[in-house]
Amino acid sequence: MVEKIELTFLGTGSAIPTARRNHPATLLKFKAENILVDCGEGTQRQFRQAKLNPCKVTKILISHWHGDHVLGLPGLLQTLNLNGYNGELIIYGPKGSKKAFQEMIAPYLGFYWDVNRKNAGNFNIVMKELGPGIFFDSDEFYLEAAEMTHNCPALAYSFVVKEKKRLDREKLAKMKIPNSPLVGELVKGKTVEINGKKVDGKKLMYVEPARKVTLLMDTSMNTNAVKLAKDSDVLISEATYSKEEQDIAKEHGHLTSVDAATIAKKAKVKALVLIHLSQRYEGIPKLILGEAKEVFSDVIIPEDLEGLEL
Ligand SMILES: [Zn+2]
Ligand SMILES: [Zn+2]
């Protein structure tokens, strides 16, 4: 069975929250992993509204240290501490993250945290500053960062579930191969004799393709974004402005609807999700959607707390 990647858009707004859209936060669930990307003010409450448990967060990825992306951290971390979160929580971010955390977040934690010490309340918070490249790699998935262009150090992230060889259980059943230690040999691609017949394990295996999700937060148009997003199944991108506001977008280091759609097209992604909409489009997200669709057809603008599975 394919393990799903579940995305929940906890906050789809930008610098100023609205009744409809909270500050940015996206949760990516895969098996026991709960990876939170950005943590705007009020994110822990968005978890509750979405009937998700913030205490299950395993990793936090910060795109950059503008308030709208991080001001939910003190409250979330306090809740984890009060609820007896055990183990180590690693917060990844761009260069300058340790200083930013120490100055912006630590004073509000309600428990001691120091950049040179690992101990923080009941659990360990570890800050890791990243450059571009793969920064986490397991048998099943890896995480990659790329540098973006904003008016402060900023990263975008990809989450990639590696391709996997699997045993075709249906074929196995059709061939009436019983469950036995020999099946383990087949999985290794070996040829074994079952019921007097030679069975080639390689012919019973199939490849489950890799799956990729890329999260592109605050940035202006750049080539790293296209490279990182290349062949993603889902690209979640900021689209702060309409194409009519191209100059403002550039000035503030943001993407327009058309910029995000152009990245999606160039990177040959399968689907595009637009978030981080400016409050000025509160009542008219269709304007942003329509503009993006002129460039890239498979695009959605989710509401807060909506999700997507792949
Ligand atoms: Zn922002
Ligand atoms: Zn920003």
PDB file of C-alpha atoms and ligand atoms in Angstrom:
ATOM      1  CA  MET A   1       0.000   0.000   0.000  1.00  0.00           C
ATOM      2  CA  VAL A   2       1.230   3.462  -0.875  1.00  0.00           C
ATOM      3  CA  GLU A   3       1.694   5.633   2.187  1.00  0.00           C
ATOM      4  CA  LYS A   4       0.033   8.955   1.584  1.00  0.00           C
ATOM      5  CA  ILE A   5       1.571  12.382   1.849  1.00  0.00           C
ATOM      6  CA  GLU A   6      -1.067  14.572   3.503  1.00  0.00           C
ATOM      7  CA  LEU A   7      -0.865  18.338   3.210  1.00  0.00           C
ATOM      8  CA  THR A   8      -2.903  20.705   5.372  1.00  0.00           C
ATOM      9  CA  PHE A   9      -2.924  24.409   4.593  1.00  0.00           C
ATOM     10  CA  LEU A  10      -3.141  25.805   8.107  1.00  0.00           C
ATOM     11  CA  GLY A  11      -2.692  29.389   7.014  1.00  0.00           C
ATOM     12  CA  THR A  12      -3.016  30.744   3.482  1.00  0.00           C
ATOM     13  CA  GLY A  13      -2.725  34.473   4.112  1.00  0.00           C
ATOM     14  CA  SER A  14       0.307  36.761   4.235  1.00  0.00           C
ATOM     15  CA  ALA A  15       1.598  39.646   6.376  1.00  0.00           C
ATOM     16  CA  ILE A  16      -1.808  40.751   7.690  1.00  0.00           C
ATOM     17  CA  PRO A  17      -4.274  38.033   8.671  1.00  0.00           C
ATOM     18  CA  THR A  18      -7.918  38.296   7.621  1.00  0.00           C
ATOM     19  CA  ALA A  19     -11.129  36.645   8.772  1.00  0.00           C
ATOM     20  CA  ARG A  20     -10.641  34.117   5.989  1.00  0.00           C
ATOM     21  CA  ARG A  21      -6.887  33.600   5.913  1.00  0.00           C
ATOM     22  CA  ASN A  22      -4.443  33.174   8.802  1.00  0.00           C
ATOM     23  CA  HIS A  23      -0.680  33.752   8.587  1.00  0.00           C
ATOM     24  CA  PRO A  24       1.323  31.120   6.665  1.00  0.00           C
ATOM     25  CA  ALA A  25       1.755  27.572   7.956  1.00  0.00           C
ATOM     26  CA  THR A  26       1.603  24.262   6.112  1.00  0.00           C
ATOM     27  CA  LEU A  27       1.682  20.800   7.642  1.00  0.00           C
ATOM     28  CA  LEU A  28       3.085  17.854   5.705  1.00  0.00           C
ATOM     29  CA  LYS A  29       2.293  14.420   7.131  1.00  0.00           C
ATOM     30  CA  PHE A  30       3.994  11.258   5.944  1.00  0.00           C
ATOM     31  CA  LYS A  31       3.772   8.164   8.132  1.00  0.00           C
ATOM     32  CA  ALA A  32       4.999   9.274  11.590  1.00  0.00           C
ATOM     33  CA  GLU A  33       6.524  12.499  10.256  1.00  0.00           C
ATOM     34  CA  ASN A  34       4.642  15.749  10.819  1.00  0.00           C
ATOM     35  CA  ILE A  35       6.669  18.488   9.207  1.00  0.00           C
ATOM     36  CA  LEU A  36       5.518  22.037   9.801  1.00  0.00           C
ATOM     37  CA  VAL A  37       6.644  24.619   7.269  1.00  0.00           C
ATOM     38  CA  ASP A  38       6.480  28.108   8.786  1.00  0.00           C
ATOM     39  CA  CYS A  39       4.510  28.966  11.882  1.00  0.00           C
ATOM     40  CA  GLY A  40       2.650  32.257  11.663  1.00  0.00           C
ATOM     41  CA  GLU A  41       0.825  33.708  14.662  1.00  0.00           C
ATOM     42  CA  GLY A  42      -2.144  31.551  15.655  1.00  0.00           C
ATOM     43  CA  THR A  43      -0.838  28.399  13.970  1.00  0.00           C
ATOM     44  CA  GLN A  44      -1.347  26.182  17.027  1.00  0.00           C
ATOM     45  CA  ARG A  45      -5.013  27.133  17.070  1.00  0.00           C
ATOM     46  CA  GLN A  46      -5.276  26.352  13.364  1.00  0.00           C
ATOM     47  CA  PHE A  47      -3.998  22.850  14.235  1.00  0.00           C
ATOM     48  CA  ARG A  48      -6.877  22.434  16.681  1.00  0.00           C
ATOM     49  CA  GLN A  49      -9.426  23.773  14.204  1.00  0.00           C
ATOM     50  CA  ALA A  50      -8.152  21.241  11.661  1.00  0.00           C
ATOM     51  CA  LYS A  51      -8.416  18.514  14.335  1.00  0.00           C
ATOM     52  CA  LEU A  52      -4.686  17.920  14.200  1.00  0.00           C
ATOM     53  CA  ASN A  53      -2.394  17.560  17.183  1.00  0.00           C
ATOM     54  CA  PRO A  54       0.457  20.103  17.271  1.00  0.00           C
ATOM     55  CA  CYS A  55       2.317  17.878  19.725  1.00  0.00           C
ATOM     56  CA  LYS A  56       2.935  15.408  16.912  1.00  0.00           C
ATOM     57  CA  VAL A  57       5.166  17.847  15.034  1.00  0.00           C
ATOM     58  CA  THR A  58       8.517  16.199  14.300  1.00  0.00           C
ATOM     59  CA  LYS A  59      10.345  18.939  12.397  1.00  0.00           C
ATOM     60  CA  ILE A  60       9.820  22.636  11.762  1.00  0.00           C
ATOM     61  CA  LEU A  61      11.139  24.271   8.603  1.00  0.00           C
ATOM     62  CA  ILE A  62      11.300  28.075   8.628  1.00  0.00           C
ATOM     63  CA  SER A  63      11.438  29.834   5.273  1.00  0.00           C
ATOM     64  CA  HIS A  64      12.621  33.143   6.759  1.00  0.00           C
ATOM     65  CA  TRP A  65      12.257  35.207   9.917  1.00  0.00           C
ATOM     66  CA  HIS A  66       9.634  37.749   8.942  1.00  0.00           C
ATOM     67  CA  GLY A  67       6.991  37.937  11.654  1.00  0.00           C
ATOM     68  CA  ASP A  68       4.156  36.524   9.591  1.00  0.00           C
ATOM     69  CA  HIS A  69       6.100  33.242   9.226  1.00  0.00           C
ATOM     70  CA  VAL A  70       7.414  32.770  12.786  1.00  0.00           C
ATOM     71  CA  LEU A  71       5.351  34.578  15.418  1.00  0.00           C
ATOM     72  CA  GLY A  72       3.394  31.419  16.180  1.00  0.00           C
ATOM     73  CA  LEU A  73       6.544  29.687  17.416  1.00  0.00           C
ATOM     74  CA  PRO A  74       6.600  30.875  21.072  1.00  0.00           C
ATOM     75  CA  GLY A  75       3.024  29.735  21.712  1.00  0.00           C
ATOM     76  CA  LEU A  76       3.432  26.442  19.898  1.00  0.00           C
ATOM     77  CA  LEU A  77       6.669  25.634  21.733  1.00  0.00           C
ATOM     78  CA  GLN A  78       5.103  26.540  25.095  1.00  0.00           C
ATOM     79  CA  THR A  79       2.255  24.162  24.385  1.00  0.00           C
ATOM     80  CA  LEU A  80       4.691  21.394  23.481  1.00  0.00           C
ATOM     81  CA  ASN A  81       6.574  22.031  26.726  1.00  0.00           C
ATOM     82  CA  LEU A  82       3.400  22.027  28.846  1.00  0.00           C
ATOM     83  CA  ASN A  83       2.177  18.854  27.159  1.00  0.00           C
ATOM     84  CA  GLY A  84       5.393  17.005  27.912  1.00  0.00           C
ATOM     85  CA  TYR A  85       6.681  16.808  24.343  1.00  0.00           C
ATOM     86  CA  ASN A  86       9.607  14.494  24.633  1.00  0.00           C
ATOM     87  CA  GLY A  87      12.583  14.092  22.458  1.00  0.00           C
ATOM     88  CA  GLU A  88      14.261  16.607  20.310  1.00  0.00           C
ATOM     89  CA  LEU A  89      12.598  19.121  18.042  1.00  0.00           C
ATOM     90  CA  ILE A  90      14.792  20.343  15.236  1.00  0.00           C
ATOM     91  CA  ILE A  91      13.960  23.701  13.743  1.00  0.00           C
ATOM     92  CA  TYR A  92      15.627  24.311  10.395  1.00  0.00           C
ATOM     93  CA  GLY A  93      16.037  27.724   8.851  1.00  0.00           C
ATOM     94  CA  PRO A  94      18.266  29.966   6.756  1.00  0.00           C
ATOM     95  CA  LYS A  95      21.496  31.624   7.899  1.00  0.00           C
ATOM     96  CA  GLY A  96      20.905  33.827  10.952  1.00  0.00           C
ATOM     97  CA  SER A  97      18.208  31.528  12.374  1.00  0.00           C
ATOM     98  CA  LYS A  98      19.985  30.922  15.691  1.00  0.00           C
ATOM     99  CA  LYS A  99      20.313  34.641  16.399  1.00  0.00           C
ATOM    100  CA  ALA A 100      16.767  35.327  15.238  1.00  0.00           C
ATOM    101  CA  PHE A 101      15.387  32.562  17.463  1.00  0.00           C
ATOM    102  CA  GLN A 102      17.425  33.728  20.447  1.00  0.00           C
ATOM    103  CA  GLU A 103      16.279  37.338  20.065  1.00  0.00           C
ATOM    104  CA  MET A 104      12.734  37.015  18.731  1.00  0.00           C
ATOM    105  CA  ILE A 105      11.405  33.791  20.188  1.00  0.00           C
ATOM    106  CA  ALA A 106      13.402  32.691  23.242  1.00  0.00           C
ATOM    107  CA  PRO A 107      12.347  35.658  25.475  1.00  0.00           C
ATOM    108  CA  TYR A 108       8.709  34.588  25.102  1.00  0.00           C
ATOM    109  CA  LEU A 109       9.106  30.864  25.621  1.00  0.00           C
ATOM    110  CA  GLY A 110       8.448  30.825  29.349  1.00  0.00           C
ATOM    111  CA  PHE A 111      11.359  28.443  29.742  1.00  0.00           C
ATOM    112  CA  TYR A 112      15.053  28.880  29.337  1.00  0.00           C
ATOM    113  CA  TRP A 113      16.627  28.457  25.955  1.00  0.00           C
ATOM    114  CA  ASP A 114      20.086  29.382  24.905  1.00  0.00           C
ATOM    115  CA  VAL A 115      21.670  29.008  21.518  1.00  0.00           C
ATOM    116  CA  ASN A 116      24.732  27.342  23.074  1.00  0.00           C
ATOM    117  CA  ARG A 117      22.723  24.909  25.163  1.00  0.00           C
ATOM    118  CA  LYS A 118      20.470  22.158  23.977  1.00  0.00           C
ATOM    119  CA  ASN A 119      18.226  22.018  27.024  1.00  0.00           C
ATOM    120  CA  ALA A 120      14.975  23.886  26.867  1.00  0.00           C
ATOM    121  CA  GLY A 121      12.319  23.125  29.429  1.00  0.00           C
ATOM    122  CA  ASN A 122      11.276  19.517  29.213  1.00  0.00           C
ATOM    123  CA  PHE A 123      12.549  18.932  25.728  1.00  0.00           C
ATOM    124  CA  ASN A 124      15.374  19.846  23.431  1.00  0.00           C
ATOM    125  CA  ILE A 125      15.023  22.447  20.748  1.00  0.00           C
ATOM    126  CA  VAL A 126      17.848  22.332  18.251  1.00  0.00           C
ATOM    127  CA  MET A 127      18.282  25.072  15.677  1.00  0.00           C
ATOM    128  CA  LYS A 128      19.995  24.206  12.422  1.00  0.00           C
ATOM    129  CA  GLU A 129      21.059  26.836   9.940  1.00  0.00           C
ATOM    130  CA  LEU A 130      21.037  25.615   6.383  1.00  0.00           C
ATOM    131  CA  GLY A 131      22.672  26.420   3.106  1.00  0.00           C
ATOM    132  CA  PRO A 132      21.385  25.058  -0.183  1.00  0.00           C
ATOM    133  CA  GLY A 133      21.224  21.287  -0.743  1.00  0.00           C
ATOM    134  CA  ILE A 134      19.943  18.119   0.899  1.00  0.00           C
ATOM    135  CA  PHE A 135      19.904  18.516   4.677  1.00  0.00           C
ATOM    136  CA  PHE A 136      18.002  15.429   5.808  1.00  0.00           C
ATOM    137  CA  ASP A 137      18.182  12.002   4.226  1.00  0.00           C
ATOM    138  CA  SER A 138      16.593   8.750   5.395  1.00  0.00           C
ATOM    139  CA  ASP A 139      15.822   5.433   3.686  1.00  0.00           C
ATOM    140  CA  GLU A 140      12.379   6.735   2.768  1.00  0.00           C
ATOM    141  CA  PHE A 141      12.615  10.444   2.111  1.00  0.00           C
ATOM    142  CA  TYR A 142      14.884  13.442   1.923  1.00  0.00           C
ATOM    143  CA  LEU A 143      14.550  17.189   2.465  1.00  0.00           C
ATOM    144  CA  GLU A 144      16.268  19.785   0.320  1.00  0.00           C
ATOM    145  CA  ALA A 145      16.645  23.551   0.616  1.00  0.00           C
ATOM    146  CA  ALA A 146      17.373  26.248  -1.936  1.00  0.00           C
ATOM    147  CA  GLU A 147      18.172  29.912  -1.431  1.00  0.00           C
ATOM    148  CA  MET A 148      15.475  32.372  -2.440  1.00  0.00           C
ATOM    149  CA  THR A 149      15.605  36.111  -3.094  1.00  0.00           C
ATOM    150  CA  HIS A 150      13.732  38.124  -0.461  1.00  0.00           C
ATOM    151  CA  ASN A 151      14.896  41.110   1.576  1.00  0.00           C
ATOM    152  CA  CYS A 152      16.421  38.763   4.187  1.00  0.00           C
ATOM    153  CA  PRO A 153      17.964  35.246   4.022  1.00  0.00           C
ATOM    154  CA  ALA A 154      15.182  32.945   2.817  1.00  0.00           C
ATOM    155  CA  LEU A 155      14.878  29.290   1.835  1.00  0.00           C
ATOM    156  CA  ALA A 156      12.435  27.178  -0.102  1.00  0.00           C
ATOM    157  CA  TYR A 157      12.067  23.469   0.643  1.00  0.00           C
ATOM    158  CA  SER A 158      11.382  20.194  -1.126  1.00  0.00           C
ATOM    159  CA  PHE A 159      10.180  16.980   0.498  1.00  0.00           C
ATOM    160  CA  VAL A 160      10.859  13.905  -1.626  1.00  0.00           C
ATOM    161  CA  VAL A 161       9.675  10.359  -0.933  1.00  0.00           C
ATOM    162  CA  LYS A 162      12.178   8.124  -2.693  1.00  0.00           C
ATOM    163  CA  GLU A 163      11.129   5.598  -5.290  1.00  0.00           C
ATOM    164  CA  LYS A 164      10.549   2.215  -3.783  1.00  0.00           C
ATOM    165  CA  LYS A 165      10.616  -1.341  -5.088  1.00  0.00           C
ATOM    166  CA  ARG A 166       7.566  -3.236  -3.942  1.00  0.00           C
ATOM    167  CA  LEU A 167       6.384  -6.806  -4.185  1.00  0.00           C
ATOM    168  CA  ASP A 168       3.292  -7.232  -6.333  1.00  0.00           C
ATOM    169  CA  ARG A 169       0.978  -8.990  -3.860  1.00  0.00           C
ATOM    170  CA  GLU A 170      -1.708  -9.546  -6.518  1.00  0.00           C
ATOM    171  CA  LYS A 171       0.692 -11.447  -8.755  1.00  0.00           C
ATOM    172  CA  LEU A 172       1.796 -13.412  -5.729  1.00  0.00           C
ATOM    173  CA  ALA A 173      -1.803 -14.408  -4.967  1.00  0.00           C
ATOM    174  CA  LYS A 174      -2.491 -15.336  -8.613  1.00  0.00           C
ATOM    175  CA  MET A 175       0.544 -17.593  -8.652  1.00  0.00           C
ATOM    176  CA  LYS A 176      -0.710 -19.114  -5.377  1.00  0.00           C
ATOM    177  CA  ILE A 177       2.586 -18.448  -3.646  1.00  0.00           C
ATOM    178  CA  PRO A 178       2.067 -18.970   0.085  1.00  0.00           C
ATOM    179  CA  ASN A 179       3.407 -16.644   2.749  1.00  0.00           C
ATOM    180  CA  SER A 180       6.717 -18.099   3.842  1.00  0.00           C
ATOM    181  CA  PRO A 181      10.319 -17.010   4.411  1.00  0.00           C
ATOM    182  CA  LEU A 182      10.824 -17.639   0.679  1.00  0.00           C
ATOM    183  CA  VAL A 183       8.795 -14.486  -0.051  1.00  0.00           C
ATOM    184  CA  GLY A 184      11.562 -12.554   1.698  1.00  0.00           C
ATOM    185  CA  GLU A 185      14.018 -14.022  -0.817  1.00  0.00           C
ATOM    186  CA  LEU A 186      11.762 -12.939  -3.693  1.00  0.00           C
ATOM    187  CA  VAL A 187      11.737  -9.392  -2.316  1.00  0.00           C
ATOM    188  CA  LYS A 188      15.537  -9.420  -2.557  1.00  0.00           C
ATOM    189  CA  GLY A 189      15.113 -10.204  -6.274  1.00  0.00           C
ATOM    190  CA  LYS A 190      16.315 -13.787  -5.952  1.00  0.00           C
ATOM    191  CA  THR A 191      14.992 -16.788  -7.868  1.00  0.00           C
ATOM    192  CA  VAL A 192      13.594 -19.484  -5.597  1.00  0.00           C
ATOM    193  CA  GLU A 193      11.813 -22.785  -6.081  1.00  0.00           C
ATOM    194  CA  ILE A 194       8.218 -22.839  -4.860  1.00  0.00           C
ATOM    195  CA  ASN A 195       5.847 -25.777  -5.405  1.00  0.00           C
ATOM    196  CA  GLY A 196       8.399 -27.313  -7.771  1.00  0.00           C
ATOM    197  CA  LYS A 197       8.518 -24.187  -9.959  1.00  0.00           C
ATOM    198  CA  LYS A 198      11.288 -21.618 -10.309  1.00  0.00           C
ATOM    199  CA  VAL A 199      10.011 -18.155  -9.454  1.00  0.00           C
ATOM    200  CA  ASP A 200      12.023 -15.039 -10.337  1.00  0.00           C
ATOM    201  CA  GLY A 201      11.650 -12.386  -7.641  1.00  0.00           C
ATOM    202  CA  LYS A 202      12.619  -9.606 -10.065  1.00  0.00           C
ATOM    203  CA  LYS A 203       9.484 -10.291 -12.113  1.00  0.00           C
ATOM    204  CA  LEU A 204       7.290  -9.911  -9.037  1.00  0.00           C
ATOM    205  CA  MET A 205       8.580  -6.484  -8.118  1.00  0.00           C
ATOM    206  CA  TYR A 206       7.387  -3.116  -9.334  1.00  0.00           C
ATOM    207  CA  VAL A 207       8.699   0.383  -8.777  1.00  0.00           C
ATOM    208  CA  GLU A 208       6.606   2.893  -6.887  1.00  0.00           C
ATOM    209  CA  PRO A 209       7.763   6.249  -8.289  1.00  0.00           C
ATOM    210  CA  ALA A 210       9.228   9.028  -6.163  1.00  0.00           C
ATOM    211  CA  ARG A 211       6.867  11.763  -4.989  1.00  0.00           C
ATOM    212  CA  LYS A 212       7.862  15.366  -4.472  1.00  0.00           C
ATOM    213  CA  VAL A 213       6.325  18.365  -2.767  1.00  0.00           C
ATOM    214  CA  THR A 214       7.990  21.786  -2.999  1.00  0.00           C
ATOM    215  CA  LEU A 215       7.154  24.761  -0.793  1.00  0.00           C
ATOM    216  CA  LEU A 216       8.111  28.135  -2.135  1.00  0.00           C
ATOM    217  CA  MET A 217       7.537  30.895   0.347  1.00  0.00           C
ATOM    218  CA  ASP A 218       8.442  34.585   0.157  1.00  0.00           C
ATOM    219  CA  THR A 219      10.699  35.282  -2.807  1.00  0.00           C
ATOM    220  CA  SER A 220      10.945  37.212  -6.004  1.00  0.00           C
ATOM    221  CA  MET A 221      11.335  35.366  -9.286  1.00  0.00           C
ATOM    222  CA  ASN A 222      14.594  33.383  -9.449  1.00  0.00           C
ATOM    223  CA  THR A 223      16.115  30.378 -11.191  1.00  0.00           C
ATOM    224  CA  ASN A 224      16.697  28.416  -7.948  1.00  0.00           C
ATOM    225  CA  ALA A 225      12.920  28.236  -7.517  1.00  0.00           C
ATOM    226  CA  VAL A 226      12.491  26.505 -10.866  1.00  0.00           C
ATOM    227  CA  LYS A 227      15.394  24.126 -10.163  1.00  0.00           C
ATOM    228  CA  LEU A 228      14.110  23.150  -6.725  1.00  0.00           C
ATOM    229  CA  ALA A 229      10.523  22.703  -7.934  1.00  0.00           C
ATOM    230  CA  LYS A 230      11.562  20.597 -10.957  1.00  0.00           C
ATOM    231  CA  ASP A 231       9.133  17.719 -11.543  1.00  0.00           C
ATOM    232  CA  SER A 232       7.264  18.217  -8.261  1.00  0.00           C
ATOM    233  CA  ASP A 233       3.922  16.484  -7.901  1.00  0.00           C
ATOM    234  CA  VAL A 234       2.715  19.489  -5.939  1.00  0.00           C
ATOM    235  CA  LEU A 235       4.233  22.955  -5.850  1.00  0.00           C
ATOM    236  CA  ILE A 236       2.924  25.135  -3.040  1.00  0.00           C
ATOM    237  CA  SER A 237       3.884  28.692  -3.859  1.00  0.00           C
ATOM    238  CA  GLU A 238       3.342  32.147  -2.556  1.00  0.00           C
ATOM    239  CA  ALA A 239       1.375  34.400  -4.899  1.00  0.00           C
ATOM    240  CA  THR A 240       1.099  37.583  -2.905  1.00  0.00           C
ATOM    241  CA  TYR A 241       0.024  39.854  -5.735  1.00  0.00           C
ATOM    242  CA  SER A 242      -1.939  40.087  -8.961  1.00  0.00           C
ATOM    243  CA  LYS A 243       0.027  40.409 -12.188  1.00  0.00           C
ATOM    244  CA  GLU A 244      -1.164  44.022 -12.246  1.00  0.00           C
ATOM    245  CA  GLU A 245       1.044  44.670  -9.201  1.00  0.00           C
ATOM    246  CA  GLN A 246       4.250  43.330 -10.755  1.00  0.00           C
ATOM    247  CA  ASP A 247       6.296  46.371  -9.686  1.00  0.00           C
ATOM    248  CA  ILE A 248       5.165  46.194  -6.056  1.00  0.00           C
ATOM    249  CA  ALA A 249       5.823  42.449  -6.014  1.00  0.00           C
ATOM    250  CA  LYS A 250       9.364  42.976  -7.238  1.00  0.00           C
ATOM    251  CA  GLU A 251       9.994  45.794  -4.816  1.00  0.00           C
ATOM    252  CA  HIS A 252       8.865  43.713  -1.816  1.00  0.00           C
ATOM    253  CA  GLY A 253      10.523  40.483  -2.970  1.00  0.00           C
ATOM    254  CA  HIS A 254       7.336  38.600  -3.794  1.00  0.00           C
ATOM    255  CA  LEU A 255       5.739  36.623  -6.617  1.00  0.00           C
ATOM    256  CA  THR A 256       2.639  37.482  -8.574  1.00  0.00           C
ATOM    257  CA  SER A 257       0.043  34.945  -9.691  1.00  0.00           C
ATOM    258  CA  VAL A 258       1.716  34.775 -13.094  1.00  0.00           C
ATOM    259  CA  ASP A 259       5.228  34.443 -11.612  1.00  0.00           C
ATOM    260  CA  ALA A 260       4.154  31.421  -9.556  1.00  0.00           C
ATOM    261  CA  ALA A 261       2.391  29.863 -12.542  1.00  0.00           C
ATOM    262  CA  THR A 262       5.459  30.475 -14.720  1.00  0.00           C
ATOM    263  CA  ILE A 263       7.669  28.673 -12.193  1.00  0.00           C
ATOM    264  CA  ALA A 264       5.169  25.776 -12.165  1.00  0.00           C
ATOM    265  CA  LYS A 265       5.218  25.599 -15.950  1.00  0.00           C
ATOM    266  CA  LYS A 266       8.997  25.833 -16.301  1.00  0.00           C
ATOM    267  CA  ALA A 267       9.534  23.245 -13.552  1.00  0.00           C
ATOM    268  CA  LYS A 268       6.977  20.907 -15.170  1.00  0.00           C
ATOM    269  CA  VAL A 269       5.147  20.317 -11.895  1.00  0.00           C
ATOM    270  CA  LYS A 270       1.874  18.387 -11.867  1.00  0.00           C
ATOM    271  CA  ALA A 271      -0.174  20.711  -9.670  1.00  0.00           C
ATOM    272  CA  LEU A 272       0.169  24.195  -8.252  1.00  0.00           C
ATOM    273  CA  VAL A 273      -1.252  25.438  -4.940  1.00  0.00           C
ATOM    274  CA  LEU A 274      -1.223  29.180  -4.340  1.00  0.00           C
ATOM    275  CA  ILE A 275      -1.060  30.597  -0.824  1.00  0.00           C
ATOM    276  CA  HIS A 276       0.246  33.769   0.930  1.00  0.00           C
ATOM    277  CA  LEU A 277      -2.354  35.952  -0.800  1.00  0.00           C
ATOM    278  CA  SER A 278      -2.331  39.629   0.101  1.00  0.00           C
ATOM    279  CA  GLN A 279      -5.331  40.787   2.144  1.00  0.00           C
ATOM    280  CA  ARG A 280      -6.337  43.003  -0.782  1.00  0.00           C
ATOM    281  CA  TYR A 281      -7.625  39.848  -2.560  1.00  0.00           C
ATOM    282  CA  GLU A 282      -9.711  38.723   0.426  1.00  0.00           C
ATOM    283  CA  GLY A 283     -12.967  38.788  -1.511  1.00  0.00           C
ATOM    284  CA  ILE A 284     -11.536  38.120  -4.955  1.00  0.00           C
ATOM    285  CA  PRO A 285      -9.110  35.157  -4.888  1.00  0.00           C
ATOM    286  CA  LYS A 286     -10.599  34.217  -8.273  1.00  0.00           C
ATOM    287  CA  LEU A 287      -8.703  37.126  -9.758  1.00  0.00           C
ATOM    288  CA  ILE A 288      -5.382  35.522  -8.713  1.00  0.00           C
ATOM    289  CA  LEU A 289      -6.619  32.074  -9.762  1.00  0.00           C
ATOM    290  CA  GLY A 290      -7.741  33.260 -13.187  1.00  0.00           C
ATOM    291  CA  GLU A 291      -4.446  34.998 -13.899  1.00  0.00           C
ATOM    292  CA  ALA A 292      -2.458  31.910 -12.881  1.00  0.00           C
ATOM    293  CA  LYS A 293      -4.671  29.644 -14.993  1.00  0.00           C
ATOM    294  CA  GLU A 294      -3.778  31.579 -18.127  1.00  0.00           C
ATOM    295  CA  VAL A 295      -0.241  30.229 -17.705  1.00  0.00           C
ATOM    296  CA  PHE A 296      -0.706  26.927 -15.852  1.00  0.00           C
ATOM    297  CA  SER A 297      -4.016  25.096 -15.792  1.00  0.00           C
ATOM    298  CA  ASP A 298      -3.789  22.735 -12.794  1.00  0.00           C
ATOM    299  CA  VAL A 299      -3.907  25.303 -10.024  1.00  0.00           C
ATOM    300  CA  ILE A 300      -5.938  25.786  -6.847  1.00  0.00           C
ATOM    301  CA  ILE A 301      -6.192  28.375  -4.087  1.00  0.00           C
ATOM    302  CA  PRO A 302      -7.143  26.514  -0.898  1.00  0.00           C
ATOM    303  CA  GLU A 303      -9.027  27.989   2.019  1.00  0.00           C
ATOM    304  CA  ASP A 304      -7.448  27.750   5.472  1.00  0.00           C
ATOM    305  CA  LEU A 305      -7.563  24.214   6.929  1.00  0.00           C
ATOM    306  CA  GLU A 306      -8.182  22.568   3.551  1.00  0.00           C
ATOM    307  CA  GLY A 307      -5.955  19.687   2.606  1.00  0.00           C
ATOM    308  CA  LEU A 308      -4.558  17.660  -0.240  1.00  0.00           C
ATOM    309  CA  GLU A 309      -3.375  14.064  -0.443  1.00  0.00           C
ATOM    310  CA  LEU A 310      -0.905  12.438  -2.754  1.00  0.00           C
TER     311      LEU A 310
HETATM  312 ZN    ZN B   1       5.311  36.511   4.218  1.00  0.00          ZN
HETATM  313 ZN    ZN B   2       8.695  37.831   4.029  1.00  0.00          ZN
END
